[in-house]
Amino acid sequence: MDFIWPSFLWGLCALPVLVLLYWWLMARRRRAAVRLASVAVVREALMGRGPGWRRHVPPLLLLMAIASMLLASARPVAQVSLPTTEQTIILAMDVSGSMRATDVEPNRLVASQVAAKAFLATLPRQVKVGIVAFAGTAQVVQPITLSREDLNAAIDKFQLQRATAIGSAIVVSLSELFPDHGIDLGRMTFSPRGDPFAPQGRAIGQTVIEKPFEPVEPGSYRSAAVILLTDGQRTTGVDTTEAAEMAAERGVRVYTVGVGTVEGEVIGFEGWSMRVRLDEDTLKDVARITQGSYFYAGSADSLKKVYESLGSRLSVQKKEVELSGMLALLGALLVVMSAGLSLWWFQRVA
């Protein structure tokens, strides 16, 4: 447990002083009773017919209340596990020709589809999900929704295409999460300097409203996350590192899942053949830049486990919670208990 204002803990040093003061008052009271009370009253006290241990309970509760309030004044914080605030997830899934490789049985694409559906089944129902499919370009195949049926249907309709635009998939995912940021994949692809906000030709009278954007700390945006599943071999589209930096500037974490094997496999398609390998370095860089995590999925079973771990990661998160309010409430309850027991047992608050 940590404290925001630890200097206030010095107030706890008063507790031993209060204990000593209480015992001094009790001793003084006993001496006065011996001097003033009759012999019969003293005899009853010595025989145990007096209040006994109950006399000390209200002061003890009051002392505990003071300690609780002093701790509250120091503003303690603790690490606790709470439901995450990441309520929107974008699944960016590779449908390029390399996903036909069979180093993950029955092939990379089918294994990723099965695992993605299993992942959706583990998510809390209140978490919204959108799906971006990418090959030579990227597009939203299922806008953000709560409907698991629509998401599963979109996953079933995947069709393999040529080329792999990993960076474009990240950019499209960001445009889906931040529709008012004016992120335009076309601008970013065809602008001379790759600037997504560079002025472009437009029809007379056409206006584009863009929300002013201020970069934030990487990983600080807790309302959404992107899960990127691919073999990591970019062949076209926006530069992957540049796209990852865009996500980092918006605080969005990108969790990358590498599907396939590092050794790869030779595949053929429409008369040509090539070796497709898992590019782990690229996926690790994306995760590092955005404060996300990289997961390796070399088989269908491990791919399912990766998605299960992502479900757990996105469902529960450790956060710092201030405990001042709870301690103050506890102190107030102890004060009420002290006063109530004193009135019940001795018909006075003392």
Short mmCIF file of C-alpha atoms in Angstrom, two decimals, residues 19-333:
data_model
loop_
_atom_site.label_atom_id
_atom_site.label_comp_id
_atom_site.label_asym_id
_atom_site.label_seq_id
_atom_site.Cartn_x
_atom_site.Cartn_y
_atom_site.Cartn_z
CA VAL A 19 -3.63 5.20 25.20
CA LEU A 20 -1.37 6.39 28.03
CA LEU A 21 -3.75 9.30 28.73
CA TYR A 22 -6.68 6.87 28.92
CA TRP A 23 -4.93 4.60 31.44
CA TRP A 24 -3.88 7.63 33.49
CA LEU A 25 -7.49 8.83 33.62
CA MET A 26 -8.67 5.36 34.59
CA ALA A 27 -6.11 5.16 37.44
CA ARG A 28 -7.07 8.60 38.65
CA ARG A 29 -10.75 7.62 38.59
CA ARG A 30 -10.06 4.48 40.64
CA ARG A 31 -8.17 6.47 43.28
CA ALA A 32 -11.04 8.94 43.53
CA ALA A 33 -13.53 6.10 43.85
CA VAL A 34 -11.56 4.57 46.70
CA ARG A 35 -11.51 7.87 48.59
CA LEU A 36 -15.16 8.79 48.11
CA ALA A 37 -17.15 5.59 47.73
CA SER A 38 -18.49 3.53 50.57
CA VAL A 39 -16.84 0.27 51.60
CA ALA A 40 -19.77 -1.72 50.09
CA VAL A 41 -19.37 -0.12 46.67
CA VAL A 42 -15.62 -0.79 46.68
CA ARG A 43 -16.23 -4.38 47.69
CA GLU A 44 -18.68 -4.84 44.77
CA ALA A 45 -16.12 -3.43 42.34
CA LEU A 46 -13.42 -5.75 43.65
CA MET A 47 -15.78 -8.73 43.37
CA GLY A 48 -16.32 -8.02 39.64
CA ARG A 49 -19.88 -6.71 39.69
CA GLY A 50 -18.87 -3.47 37.97
CA PRO A 51 -18.76 -2.80 34.23
CA GLY A 52 -15.51 -4.79 33.86
CA TRP A 53 -14.19 -5.22 30.30
CA ARG A 54 -17.17 -3.41 28.80
CA ARG A 55 -15.78 -0.15 30.23
CA HIS A 56 -12.87 -0.33 27.78
CA VAL A 57 -14.76 -1.28 24.59
CA PRO A 58 -16.15 2.19 23.63
CA PRO A 59 -12.77 3.93 24.13
CA LEU A 60 -11.05 1.18 22.12
CA LEU A 61 -13.52 1.63 19.23
CA LEU A 62 -12.99 5.39 19.39
CA LEU A 63 -9.21 4.87 19.23
CA MET A 64 -9.62 2.64 16.17
CA ALA A 65 -11.83 5.29 14.56
CA ILE A 66 -9.14 7.94 15.08
CA ALA A 67 -6.52 5.62 13.57
CA SER A 68 -8.73 4.93 10.55
CA MET A 69 -9.34 8.63 9.92
CA LEU A 70 -5.64 9.44 10.27
CA LEU A 71 -4.84 6.78 7.67
CA ALA A 72 -7.56 8.22 5.42
CA SER A 73 -5.98 11.67 5.67
CA ALA A 74 -2.75 10.24 4.21
CA ARG A 75 -4.72 9.13 1.12
CA PRO A 76 -3.66 5.49 0.78
CA VAL A 77 -3.75 3.78 -2.61
CA ALA A 78 -3.63 0.05 -3.37
CA GLN A 79 -3.35 -2.17 -6.44
CA VAL A 80 -6.61 -4.01 -7.02
CA SER A 81 -8.03 -6.05 -9.90
CA LEU A 82 -11.02 -4.37 -11.50
CA PRO A 83 -13.02 -4.86 -14.69
CA THR A 84 -11.21 -3.09 -17.50
CA THR A 85 -12.51 0.06 -19.12
CA GLU A 86 -11.51 -1.24 -22.56
CA GLN A 87 -15.02 -1.61 -23.87
CA THR A 88 -14.26 -1.61 -27.61
CA ILE A 89 -11.98 -4.04 -29.42
CA ILE A 90 -11.02 -4.00 -33.09
CA LEU A 91 -10.00 -7.36 -34.51
CA ALA A 92 -7.67 -6.69 -37.46
CA MET A 93 -7.27 -10.00 -39.28
CA ASP A 94 -4.94 -10.88 -42.15
CA VAL A 95 -6.65 -12.39 -45.23
CA SER A 96 -3.63 -12.22 -47.54
CA GLY A 97 -2.46 -15.12 -49.66
CA SER A 98 0.20 -16.09 -47.12
CA MET A 99 -2.61 -17.12 -44.76
CA ARG A 100 -3.23 -20.19 -46.93
CA ALA A 101 0.00 -21.74 -45.56
CA THR A 102 -0.59 -25.03 -43.75
CA ASP A 103 2.16 -24.72 -41.11
CA VAL A 104 -0.84 -24.10 -38.83
CA GLU A 105 -3.45 -26.80 -39.47
CA PRO A 106 -5.64 -26.88 -41.43
CA ASN A 107 -4.22 -23.54 -42.60
CA ARG A 108 -3.46 -20.17 -41.04
CA LEU A 109 -6.71 -18.54 -42.12
CA VAL A 110 -9.06 -21.26 -40.88
CA ALA A 111 -7.18 -21.58 -37.60
CA SER A 112 -7.39 -17.82 -37.07
CA GLN A 113 -11.12 -17.83 -37.85
CA VAL A 114 -11.82 -20.62 -35.34
CA ALA A 115 -9.72 -18.94 -32.66
CA ALA A 116 -11.33 -15.53 -33.28
CA LYS A 117 -14.80 -17.00 -32.75
CA ALA A 118 -13.65 -18.71 -29.56
CA PHE A 119 -12.24 -15.36 -28.36
CA LEU A 120 -15.52 -13.57 -29.03
CA ALA A 121 -17.34 -16.21 -26.98
CA THR A 122 -15.14 -15.44 -23.95
CA LEU A 123 -15.65 -11.68 -24.01
CA PRO A 124 -18.19 -10.04 -21.68
CA ARG A 125 -21.38 -9.24 -23.55
CA GLN A 126 -21.02 -5.51 -22.95
CA VAL A 127 -17.74 -5.33 -24.89
CA LYS A 128 -18.24 -4.02 -28.42
CA VAL A 129 -16.16 -5.45 -31.26
CA GLY A 130 -15.41 -4.38 -34.81
CA ILE A 131 -13.57 -6.37 -37.50
CA VAL A 132 -11.05 -5.10 -40.04
CA ALA A 133 -9.87 -7.49 -42.76
CA PHE A 134 -6.71 -6.66 -44.67
CA ALA A 135 -4.67 -7.92 -47.59
CA GLY A 136 -3.45 -5.48 -50.28
CA THR A 137 -5.64 -2.88 -48.57
CA ALA A 138 -7.74 -2.80 -45.40
CA GLN A 139 -11.44 -2.34 -44.85
CA VAL A 140 -14.02 -2.55 -42.10
CA VAL A 141 -15.99 -5.74 -42.75
CA GLN A 142 -18.05 -5.42 -39.57
CA PRO A 143 -18.60 -2.04 -37.88
CA ILE A 144 -18.38 -1.95 -34.09
CA THR A 145 -21.28 -3.92 -32.63
CA LEU A 146 -22.43 -5.97 -29.66
CA SER A 147 -23.89 -8.68 -31.90
CA ARG A 148 -21.71 -11.79 -31.73
CA GLU A 149 -23.79 -13.34 -34.54
CA ASP A 150 -22.92 -10.51 -36.94
CA LEU A 151 -19.26 -10.76 -35.98
CA ASN A 152 -19.13 -14.51 -36.55
CA ALA A 153 -20.87 -14.10 -39.91
CA ALA A 154 -18.30 -11.51 -40.99
CA ILE A 155 -15.44 -13.84 -40.01
CA ASP A 156 -16.97 -16.68 -42.03
CA LYS A 157 -17.00 -14.54 -45.18
CA PHE A 158 -13.25 -13.95 -45.34
CA GLN A 159 -11.75 -14.39 -48.81
CA LEU A 160 -8.01 -14.61 -49.50
CA GLN A 161 -6.50 -11.75 -51.52
CA ARG A 162 -3.08 -10.68 -52.71
CA ALA A 163 -0.47 -8.63 -50.78
CA THR A 164 -0.34 -7.66 -47.10
CA ALA A 165 -0.90 -4.11 -45.77
CA ILE A 166 -0.37 -4.37 -42.01
CA GLY A 167 0.10 -0.64 -41.47
CA SER A 168 -3.09 0.10 -43.40
CA ALA A 169 -4.99 -2.28 -41.11
CA ILE A 170 -3.86 -0.31 -38.05
CA VAL A 171 -4.83 3.00 -39.69
CA VAL A 172 -8.31 1.73 -40.62
CA SER A 173 -8.76 0.39 -37.07
CA LEU A 174 -7.93 3.84 -35.69
CA SER A 175 -10.34 5.52 -38.11
CA GLU A 176 -13.08 3.19 -36.85
CA LEU A 177 -12.27 4.01 -33.21
CA PHE A 178 -11.92 7.76 -33.82
CA PRO A 179 -14.31 8.66 -36.67
CA ASP A 180 -14.07 12.38 -35.85
CA HIS A 181 -10.26 12.53 -36.05
CA GLY A 182 -10.31 12.83 -39.82
CA ILE A 183 -8.00 9.84 -40.37
CA ASP A 184 -8.01 9.00 -44.07
CA LEU A 185 -6.19 5.92 -45.37
CA GLY A 186 -6.31 7.31 -48.92
CA ARG A 187 -4.54 10.48 -47.90
CA MET A 188 -1.94 8.56 -45.97
CA THR A 189 -1.29 6.22 -48.89
CA PHE A 190 -1.08 8.80 -51.67
CA SER A 191 0.17 11.91 -49.85
CA PRO A 192 3.79 12.67 -50.87
CA ARG A 193 4.93 12.66 -47.27
CA GLY A 194 2.49 10.11 -45.94
CA ASP A 195 0.58 12.76 -43.99
CA PRO A 196 -3.02 11.59 -43.35
CA PHE A 197 -4.10 15.23 -42.87
CA ALA A 198 -2.35 16.68 -45.94
CA PRO A 199 -4.62 18.91 -48.08
CA GLN A 200 -6.15 17.05 -51.00
CA GLY A 201 -8.20 18.17 -53.97
CA ARG A 202 -11.92 18.31 -53.29
CA ALA A 203 -15.08 19.50 -54.98
CA ILE A 204 -16.09 23.14 -54.73
CA GLY A 205 -18.04 23.74 -51.56
CA GLN A 206 -16.95 20.44 -50.00
CA THR A 207 -15.72 20.78 -46.42
CA VAL A 208 -13.97 18.36 -44.11
CA ILE A 209 -14.45 18.77 -40.38
CA GLU A 210 -11.56 17.37 -38.35
CA LYS A 211 -11.33 17.28 -34.56
CA PRO A 212 -8.19 18.95 -33.17
CA PHE A 213 -5.82 16.23 -32.02
CA GLU A 214 -3.30 16.35 -29.18
CA PRO A 215 -0.94 13.36 -28.73
CA VAL A 216 -1.29 11.48 -25.45
CA GLU A 217 0.87 8.97 -23.55
CA PRO A 218 1.22 5.61 -25.33
CA GLY A 219 -1.12 3.04 -23.83
CA SER A 220 -3.12 5.65 -21.89
CA TYR A 221 -6.40 5.28 -23.82
CA ARG A 222 -8.30 2.62 -21.88
CA SER A 223 -11.58 2.65 -23.76
CA ALA A 224 -10.40 0.58 -26.71
CA ALA A 225 -7.72 -1.77 -28.00
CA VAL A 226 -6.67 -3.29 -31.31
CA ILE A 227 -5.82 -6.97 -31.75
CA LEU A 228 -3.75 -7.52 -34.90
CA LEU A 229 -3.50 -11.08 -36.20
CA THR A 230 -1.06 -11.64 -39.05
CA ASP A 231 2.13 -13.37 -40.13
CA GLY A 232 3.82 -9.95 -40.01
CA GLN A 233 5.18 -9.84 -43.58
CA ARG A 234 4.12 -6.45 -44.99
CA THR A 235 4.32 -6.08 -48.75
CA THR A 236 2.34 -2.89 -49.44
CA GLY A 237 0.34 -0.06 -47.89
CA VAL A 238 1.21 2.29 -45.04
CA ASP A 239 4.51 1.73 -43.27
CA THR A 240 3.85 -0.51 -40.24
CA THR A 241 6.01 1.49 -37.84
CA GLU A 242 4.40 4.77 -38.90
CA ALA A 243 0.94 3.31 -38.29
CA ALA A 244 2.03 1.99 -34.88
CA GLU A 245 3.24 5.48 -33.94
CA MET A 246 -0.18 6.87 -34.90
CA ALA A 247 -1.80 4.40 -32.52
CA ALA A 248 0.69 5.27 -29.78
CA GLU A 249 -0.05 9.00 -30.16
CA ARG A 250 -3.71 8.22 -29.50
CA GLY A 251 -2.89 6.00 -26.52
CA VAL A 252 -4.33 2.88 -28.19
CA ARG A 253 -2.60 -0.40 -27.37
CA VAL A 254 -2.09 -2.85 -30.22
CA TYR A 255 -1.85 -6.49 -29.17
CA THR A 256 -0.13 -8.40 -31.96
CA VAL A 257 -0.62 -12.11 -32.60
CA GLY A 258 1.88 -13.85 -34.85
CA VAL A 259 0.38 -16.79 -36.70
CA GLY A 260 2.55 -19.31 -38.51
CA THR A 261 6.15 -20.42 -38.00
CA VAL A 262 9.45 -18.61 -38.31
CA GLU A 263 10.66 -21.26 -40.79
CA GLY A 264 7.55 -20.70 -42.88
CA GLU A 265 6.34 -22.69 -45.84
CA VAL A 266 6.42 -22.51 -49.61
CA ILE A 267 2.97 -21.85 -51.05
CA GLY A 268 1.75 -21.61 -54.63
CA PHE A 269 -0.99 -19.39 -56.01
CA GLU A 270 -2.08 -18.82 -59.62
CA GLY A 271 1.15 -20.14 -61.09
CA TRP A 272 3.64 -18.55 -58.69
CA SER A 273 5.23 -19.76 -55.48
CA MET A 274 6.95 -18.12 -52.51
CA ARG A 275 8.09 -18.87 -49.00
CA VAL A 276 5.99 -17.17 -46.32
CA ARG A 277 7.58 -16.74 -42.90
CA LEU A 278 6.43 -15.24 -39.63
CA ASP A 279 8.03 -11.80 -39.15
CA GLU A 280 8.11 -11.64 -35.35
CA ASP A 281 10.39 -8.60 -35.18
CA THR A 282 7.82 -6.36 -36.88
CA LEU A 283 4.99 -7.52 -34.61
CA LYS A 284 7.12 -7.10 -31.49
CA ASP A 285 7.98 -3.55 -32.56
CA VAL A 286 4.30 -2.67 -33.02
CA ALA A 287 3.48 -4.02 -29.55
CA ARG A 288 6.43 -2.18 -27.99
CA ILE A 289 5.63 1.17 -29.61
CA THR A 290 1.98 1.05 -28.52
CA GLN A 291 2.60 -0.44 -25.04
CA GLY A 292 0.73 -3.59 -26.07
CA SER A 293 1.95 -7.20 -26.03
CA TYR A 294 3.11 -9.71 -28.60
CA PHE A 295 1.85 -13.30 -28.62
CA TYR A 296 3.24 -16.15 -30.68
CA ALA A 297 0.80 -18.66 -32.13
CA GLY A 298 2.63 -21.43 -33.93
CA SER A 299 -0.26 -23.89 -33.98
CA ALA A 300 -4.04 -23.93 -33.92
CA ASP A 301 -4.10 -24.93 -30.23
CA SER A 302 -1.64 -22.22 -29.21
CA LEU A 303 -3.64 -19.69 -31.23
CA LYS A 304 -6.73 -20.50 -29.16
CA LYS A 305 -4.71 -20.13 -25.95
CA VAL A 306 -3.44 -16.74 -27.13
CA TYR A 307 -6.97 -15.49 -27.67
CA GLU A 308 -8.05 -16.87 -24.29
CA SER A 309 -5.20 -14.99 -22.59
CA LEU A 310 -6.19 -11.84 -24.45
CA GLY A 311 -9.75 -12.25 -23.22
CA SER A 312 -8.48 -12.47 -19.65
CA ARG A 313 -6.16 -9.52 -20.15
CA LEU A 314 -8.89 -7.34 -21.61
CA SER A 315 -11.46 -8.32 -18.99
CA VAL A 316 -9.54 -7.71 -15.77
CA GLN A 317 -6.91 -5.12 -15.07
CA LYS A 318 -4.90 -4.05 -12.02
CA LYS A 319 -5.43 -0.44 -11.12
CA GLU A 320 -4.50 1.94 -8.34
CA VAL A 321 -7.51 2.73 -6.18
CA GLU A 322 -7.58 5.33 -3.43
CA LEU A 323 -8.89 3.94 -0.14
CA SER A 324 -9.46 7.22 1.72
CA GLY A 325 -13.23 7.10 1.38
CA MET A 326 -13.48 3.54 2.69
CA LEU A 327 -11.25 4.31 5.68
CA ALA A 328 -13.19 7.48 6.48
CA LEU A 329 -16.45 5.53 6.34
CA LEU A 330 -14.98 2.86 8.61
CA GLY A 331 -13.92 5.55 11.07
CA ALA A 332 -17.42 7.05 11.13
CA LEU A 333 -18.98 3.61 11.74
#
